[in-house]
Amino acid sequence: MSGPIVVAWTLTAVFAALVLPCVLRLVRLDYGRQGAAVRNGDLAELLLVVAMVAMLSPVGGPIPAAGWQAVLALTAGWFAVSWWKGRRSGHASCGHHAVSATAMLFMVTFMPHSEVTHGPWLVMSGPGGTSALWLSLIFGAVAAYFAADAVRAGVLAARGAEESGQMSRRVCRVIMGLGMGYMLLGAAV
């Protein structure tokens, strides 16, 4: 195995391992106390983790890019509207999930899709195979957002969690943020 394949398999395993805490939070059914926004966030986190596994896996995913584009567009739209409706009541996680789904939608849209070139270390290309500066700038800015968010979530996780499931959510957010930042930086350069 070459270096990039080892990286791809390692990251695939890390994100596949994140499926378990996402599912465990969902099956606890303690959302009556925490609210629908927390449940929706946990569902989005599970969807985004599965999408990361599909994008990072060297063998690709069973769902074609158009399927992921539809799912991620709906997810981004749902959370953007939820954020807009609840922006005064502090639904910041809805905005984060909208940004995450939108970033993944862009990655799926502009990522090369052949079996040979599947992987996070490749340069994403615009129309005609030429690197698009505007995509690099967007991906670089969003990678910086995810890096900052991962640091913030890591600090909160290090301080400890007072609520059930919060530590799990924060650790997942750190790992997802770092993974998204890695993929976006790979796309930007």
mmCIF file of C-alpha atoms in Angstrom:
data_model
loop_
_atom_site.group_PDB
_atom_site.id
_atom_site.type_symbol
_atom_site.label_atom_id
_atom_site.label_comp_id
_atom_site.label_asym_id
_atom_site.label_seq_id
_atom_site.Cartn_x
_atom_site.Cartn_y
_atom_site.Cartn_z
ATOM 1 C CA MET A 1 0.000 0.000 0.000
ATOM 2 C CA SER A 2 1.242 3.444 -0.788
ATOM 3 C CA GLY A 3 1.158 6.383 1.609
ATOM 4 C CA PRO A 4 -2.093 7.968 0.354
ATOM 5 C CA ILE A 5 -3.942 4.628 0.452
ATOM 6 C CA VAL A 6 -2.866 4.145 4.080
ATOM 7 C CA VAL A 7 -4.132 7.646 4.888
ATOM 8 C CA ALA A 8 -7.419 6.966 3.094
ATOM 9 C CA TRP A 9 -8.006 3.676 4.919
ATOM 10 C CA THR A 10 -7.035 5.189 8.273
ATOM 11 C CA LEU A 11 -9.418 8.100 7.847
ATOM 12 C CA THR A 12 -12.141 5.777 6.591
ATOM 13 C CA ALA A 13 -11.766 3.679 9.766
ATOM 14 C CA VAL A 14 -11.804 6.763 12.006
ATOM 15 C CA PHE A 15 -14.999 8.097 10.457
ATOM 16 C CA ALA A 16 -16.613 4.666 10.387
ATOM 17 C CA ALA A 17 -15.919 4.452 14.133
ATOM 18 C CA LEU A 18 -17.849 7.716 14.605
ATOM 19 C CA VAL A 19 -21.008 5.998 13.385
ATOM 20 C CA LEU A 20 -21.307 4.145 16.721
ATOM 21 C CA PRO A 21 -21.538 7.169 19.054
ATOM 22 C CA CYS A 22 -23.957 8.848 16.626
ATOM 23 C CA VAL A 23 -26.227 5.805 16.612
ATOM 24 C CA LEU A 24 -25.945 5.353 20.396
ATOM 25 C CA ARG A 25 -27.065 8.941 20.970
ATOM 26 C CA LEU A 26 -30.029 8.394 18.653
ATOM 27 C CA VAL A 27 -31.218 5.174 20.316
ATOM 28 C CA ARG A 28 -31.132 6.623 23.843
ATOM 29 C CA LEU A 29 -34.371 8.430 23.064
ATOM 30 C CA ASP A 30 -33.813 11.198 25.627
ATOM 31 C CA TYR A 31 -34.800 13.907 23.159
ATOM 32 C CA GLY A 32 -37.986 14.801 25.052
ATOM 33 C CA ARG A 33 -35.783 16.736 27.449
ATOM 34 C CA GLN A 34 -33.214 17.921 24.891
ATOM 35 C CA GLY A 35 -35.574 18.869 22.085
ATOM 36 C CA ALA A 36 -36.027 18.210 18.396
ATOM 37 C CA ALA A 37 -33.114 20.464 17.408
ATOM 38 C CA VAL A 38 -30.660 18.183 19.240
ATOM 39 C CA ARG A 39 -32.207 15.075 17.643
ATOM 40 C CA ASN A 40 -32.031 16.661 14.191
ATOM 41 C CA GLY A 41 -28.409 17.607 14.836
ATOM 42 C CA ASP A 42 -27.594 14.026 15.820
ATOM 43 C CA LEU A 43 -29.301 12.722 12.672
ATOM 44 C CA ALA A 44 -27.346 15.203 10.552
ATOM 45 C CA GLU A 45 -24.115 14.190 12.266
ATOM 46 C CA LEU A 46 -24.797 10.524 11.429
ATOM 47 C CA LEU A 47 -25.572 11.381 7.798
ATOM 48 C CA LEU A 48 -22.450 13.516 7.468
ATOM 49 C CA VAL A 49 -20.246 10.831 9.063
ATOM 50 C CA VAL A 50 -21.561 8.248 6.587
ATOM 51 C CA ALA A 51 -20.938 10.709 3.729
ATOM 52 C CA MET A 52 -17.355 11.209 4.962
ATOM 53 C CA VAL A 53 -16.810 7.444 4.948
ATOM 54 C CA ALA A 54 -18.101 7.255 1.379
ATOM 55 C CA MET A 55 -15.892 10.143 0.230
ATOM 56 C CA LEU A 56 -12.743 8.932 1.973
ATOM 57 C CA SER A 57 -12.994 5.215 1.269
ATOM 58 C CA PRO A 58 -10.506 4.081 -1.393
ATOM 59 C CA VAL A 59 -13.160 1.721 -2.783
ATOM 60 C CA GLY A 60 -15.739 4.486 -3.057
ATOM 61 C CA GLY A 61 -19.288 4.373 -1.842
ATOM 62 C CA PRO A 62 -22.326 2.396 -2.955
ATOM 63 C CA ILE A 63 -24.326 5.583 -3.564
ATOM 64 C CA PRO A 64 -23.466 7.510 -6.749
ATOM 65 C CA ALA A 65 -22.427 11.163 -6.525
ATOM 66 C CA ALA A 66 -25.862 12.350 -7.719
ATOM 67 C CA GLY A 67 -27.494 10.544 -4.784
ATOM 68 C CA TRP A 68 -25.170 12.223 -2.295
ATOM 69 C CA GLN A 69 -25.725 15.562 -3.997
ATOM 70 C CA ALA A 70 -29.481 15.236 -3.516
ATOM 71 C CA VAL A 71 -29.195 14.137 0.125
ATOM 72 C CA LEU A 72 -26.648 16.817 0.999
ATOM 73 C CA ALA A 73 -28.591 19.575 -0.788
ATOM 74 C CA LEU A 74 -31.736 18.636 1.161
ATOM 75 C CA THR A 75 -29.764 18.472 4.412
ATOM 76 C CA ALA A 76 -28.133 21.857 3.784
ATOM 77 C CA GLY A 77 -31.493 23.404 2.929
ATOM 78 C CA TRP A 78 -33.229 21.896 5.960
ATOM 79 C CA PHE A 79 -30.617 23.169 8.390
ATOM 80 C CA ALA A 80 -30.299 26.569 6.711
ATOM 81 C CA VAL A 81 -34.047 27.108 7.087
ATOM 82 C CA SER A 82 -33.972 25.752 10.668
ATOM 83 C CA TRP A 83 -31.124 28.097 11.504
ATOM 84 C CA TRP A 84 -32.916 31.049 9.929
ATOM 85 C CA LYS A 85 -36.141 30.335 11.844
ATOM 86 C CA GLY A 86 -34.346 29.786 15.154
ATOM 87 C CA ARG A 87 -31.477 32.268 14.860
ATOM 88 C CA ARG A 88 -32.790 34.365 17.760
ATOM 89 C CA SER A 89 -33.103 31.342 20.032
ATOM 90 C CA GLY A 90 -29.492 30.230 19.586
ATOM 91 C CA HIS A 91 -29.712 27.336 17.117
ATOM 92 C CA ALA A 92 -26.063 27.747 16.137
ATOM 93 C CA SER A 93 -25.671 24.014 15.518
ATOM 94 C CA CYS A 94 -28.238 24.270 12.699
ATOM 95 C CA GLY A 95 -26.013 26.812 10.980
ATOM 96 C CA HIS A 96 -22.968 24.577 11.491
ATOM 97 C CA HIS A 97 -24.761 21.574 9.997
ATOM 98 C CA ALA A 98 -25.903 23.704 7.035
ATOM 99 C CA VAL A 99 -22.285 24.783 6.418
ATOM 100 C CA SER A 100 -21.079 21.171 6.802
ATOM 101 C CA ALA A 101 -23.642 19.772 4.372
ATOM 102 C CA THR A 102 -22.955 22.575 1.874
ATOM 103 C CA ALA A 103 -19.193 21.983 2.056
ATOM 104 C CA MET A 104 -19.710 18.260 1.511
ATOM 105 C CA LEU A 105 -22.071 18.985 -1.377
ATOM 106 C CA PHE A 106 -19.355 21.072 -3.035
ATOM 107 C CA MET A 107 -16.768 18.359 -2.409
ATOM 108 C CA VAL A 108 -18.981 15.650 -3.917
ATOM 109 C CA THR A 109 -19.770 17.889 -6.863
ATOM 110 C CA PHE A 110 -16.183 18.838 -7.683
ATOM 111 C CA MET A 111 -14.335 15.685 -6.538
ATOM 112 C CA PRO A 112 -13.030 13.394 -9.283
ATOM 113 C CA HIS A 113 -15.239 10.305 -9.374
ATOM 114 C CA SER A 114 -13.202 7.592 -11.075
ATOM 115 C CA GLU A 115 -12.129 4.577 -9.013
ATOM 116 C CA VAL A 116 -8.445 5.305 -9.605
ATOM 117 C CA THR A 117 -8.564 8.910 -8.465
ATOM 118 C CA HIS A 118 -10.890 8.565 -5.488
ATOM 119 C CA GLY A 119 -9.336 9.999 -2.369
ATOM 120 C CA PRO A 120 -9.022 13.095 -0.192
ATOM 121 C CA TRP A 121 -5.458 13.934 -1.240
ATOM 122 C CA LEU A 122 -6.380 14.804 -4.803
ATOM 123 C CA VAL A 123 -6.826 18.286 -6.161
ATOM 124 C CA MET A 124 -10.439 18.871 -7.049
ATOM 125 C CA SER A 125 -10.859 20.393 -10.428
ATOM 126 C CA GLY A 126 -13.291 22.651 -12.119
ATOM 127 C CA PRO A 127 -14.773 22.314 -15.593
ATOM 128 C CA GLY A 128 -12.395 20.846 -18.138
ATOM 129 C CA GLY A 129 -9.971 19.601 -15.488
ATOM 130 C CA THR A 130 -8.497 23.011 -14.734
ATOM 131 C CA SER A 131 -8.064 24.104 -11.174
ATOM 132 C CA ALA A 132 -10.539 26.839 -10.301
ATOM 133 C CA LEU A 133 -9.141 29.619 -8.133
ATOM 134 C CA TRP A 134 -12.566 30.515 -6.781
ATOM 135 C CA LEU A 135 -13.050 26.947 -5.527
ATOM 136 C CA SER A 136 -9.630 26.979 -3.888
ATOM 137 C CA LEU A 137 -10.466 30.213 -2.081
ATOM 138 C CA ILE A 138 -13.855 28.951 -0.916
ATOM 139 C CA PHE A 139 -12.458 25.601 0.199
ATOM 140 C CA GLY A 140 -9.570 27.308 2.005
ATOM 141 C CA ALA A 141 -11.913 29.653 3.874
ATOM 142 C CA VAL A 142 -14.270 26.846 4.843
ATOM 143 C CA ALA A 143 -11.302 24.692 5.937
ATOM 144 C CA ALA A 144 -10.268 27.542 8.262
ATOM 145 C CA TYR A 145 -13.821 27.618 9.653
ATOM 146 C CA PHE A 146 -13.746 23.879 10.381
ATOM 147 C CA ALA A 147 -10.294 24.114 11.977
ATOM 148 C CA ALA A 148 -11.463 26.931 14.266
ATOM 149 C CA ASP A 149 -14.671 25.055 15.089
ATOM 150 C CA ALA A 150 -12.714 21.875 15.884
ATOM 151 C CA VAL A 151 -10.471 23.822 18.269
ATOM 152 C CA ARG A 152 -13.505 25.414 19.944
ATOM 153 C CA ALA A 153 -15.262 22.055 20.325
ATOM 154 C CA GLY A 154 -12.025 20.520 21.630
ATOM 155 C CA VAL A 155 -11.693 23.208 24.291
ATOM 156 C CA LEU A 156 -15.310 22.647 25.352
ATOM 157 C CA ALA A 157 -14.744 18.881 25.449
ATOM 158 C CA ALA A 158 -11.594 19.327 27.546
ATOM 159 C CA ARG A 159 -13.547 21.427 30.050
ATOM 160 C CA GLY A 160 -15.997 18.562 30.492
ATOM 161 C CA ALA A 161 -19.613 17.984 29.595
ATOM 162 C CA GLU A 162 -22.461 18.686 31.933
ATOM 163 C CA GLU A 163 -25.223 17.186 29.805
ATOM 164 C CA SER A 164 -25.796 13.628 28.609
ATOM 165 C CA GLY A 165 -24.232 13.054 25.216
ATOM 166 C CA GLN A 166 -22.495 16.427 25.055
ATOM 167 C CA MET A 167 -18.990 14.986 25.372
ATOM 168 C CA SER A 168 -19.749 12.524 22.561
ATOM 169 C CA ARG A 169 -21.152 15.318 20.377
ATOM 170 C CA ARG A 170 -18.125 17.534 20.986
ATOM 171 C CA VAL A 171 -15.573 14.798 20.320
ATOM 172 C CA CYS A 172 -17.403 13.873 17.099
ATOM 173 C CA ARG A 173 -17.456 17.539 16.124
ATOM 174 C CA VAL A 174 -13.691 17.823 16.697
ATOM 175 C CA ILE A 175 -12.964 14.780 14.547
ATOM 176 C CA MET A 176 -15.440 15.801 11.851
ATOM 177 C CA GLY A 177 -14.046 19.345 11.799
ATOM 178 C CA LEU A 178 -10.482 18.131 11.442
ATOM 179 C CA GLY A 179 -11.497 15.654 8.722
ATOM 180 C CA MET A 180 -13.474 18.262 6.812
ATOM 181 C CA GLY A 181 -10.602 20.726 7.133
ATOM 182 C CA TYR A 182 -8.173 18.091 5.831
ATOM 183 C CA MET A 183 -10.333 17.276 2.827
ATOM 184 C CA LEU A 184 -11.016 20.929 2.045
ATOM 185 C CA LEU A 185 -7.336 21.849 2.286
ATOM 186 C CA GLY A 186 -6.545 18.952 -0.036
ATOM 187 C CA ALA A 187 -9.137 20.352 -2.419
ATOM 188 C CA ALA A 188 -7.863 23.925 -2.128
ATOM 189 C CA VAL A 189 -4.222 23.245 -3.018
#
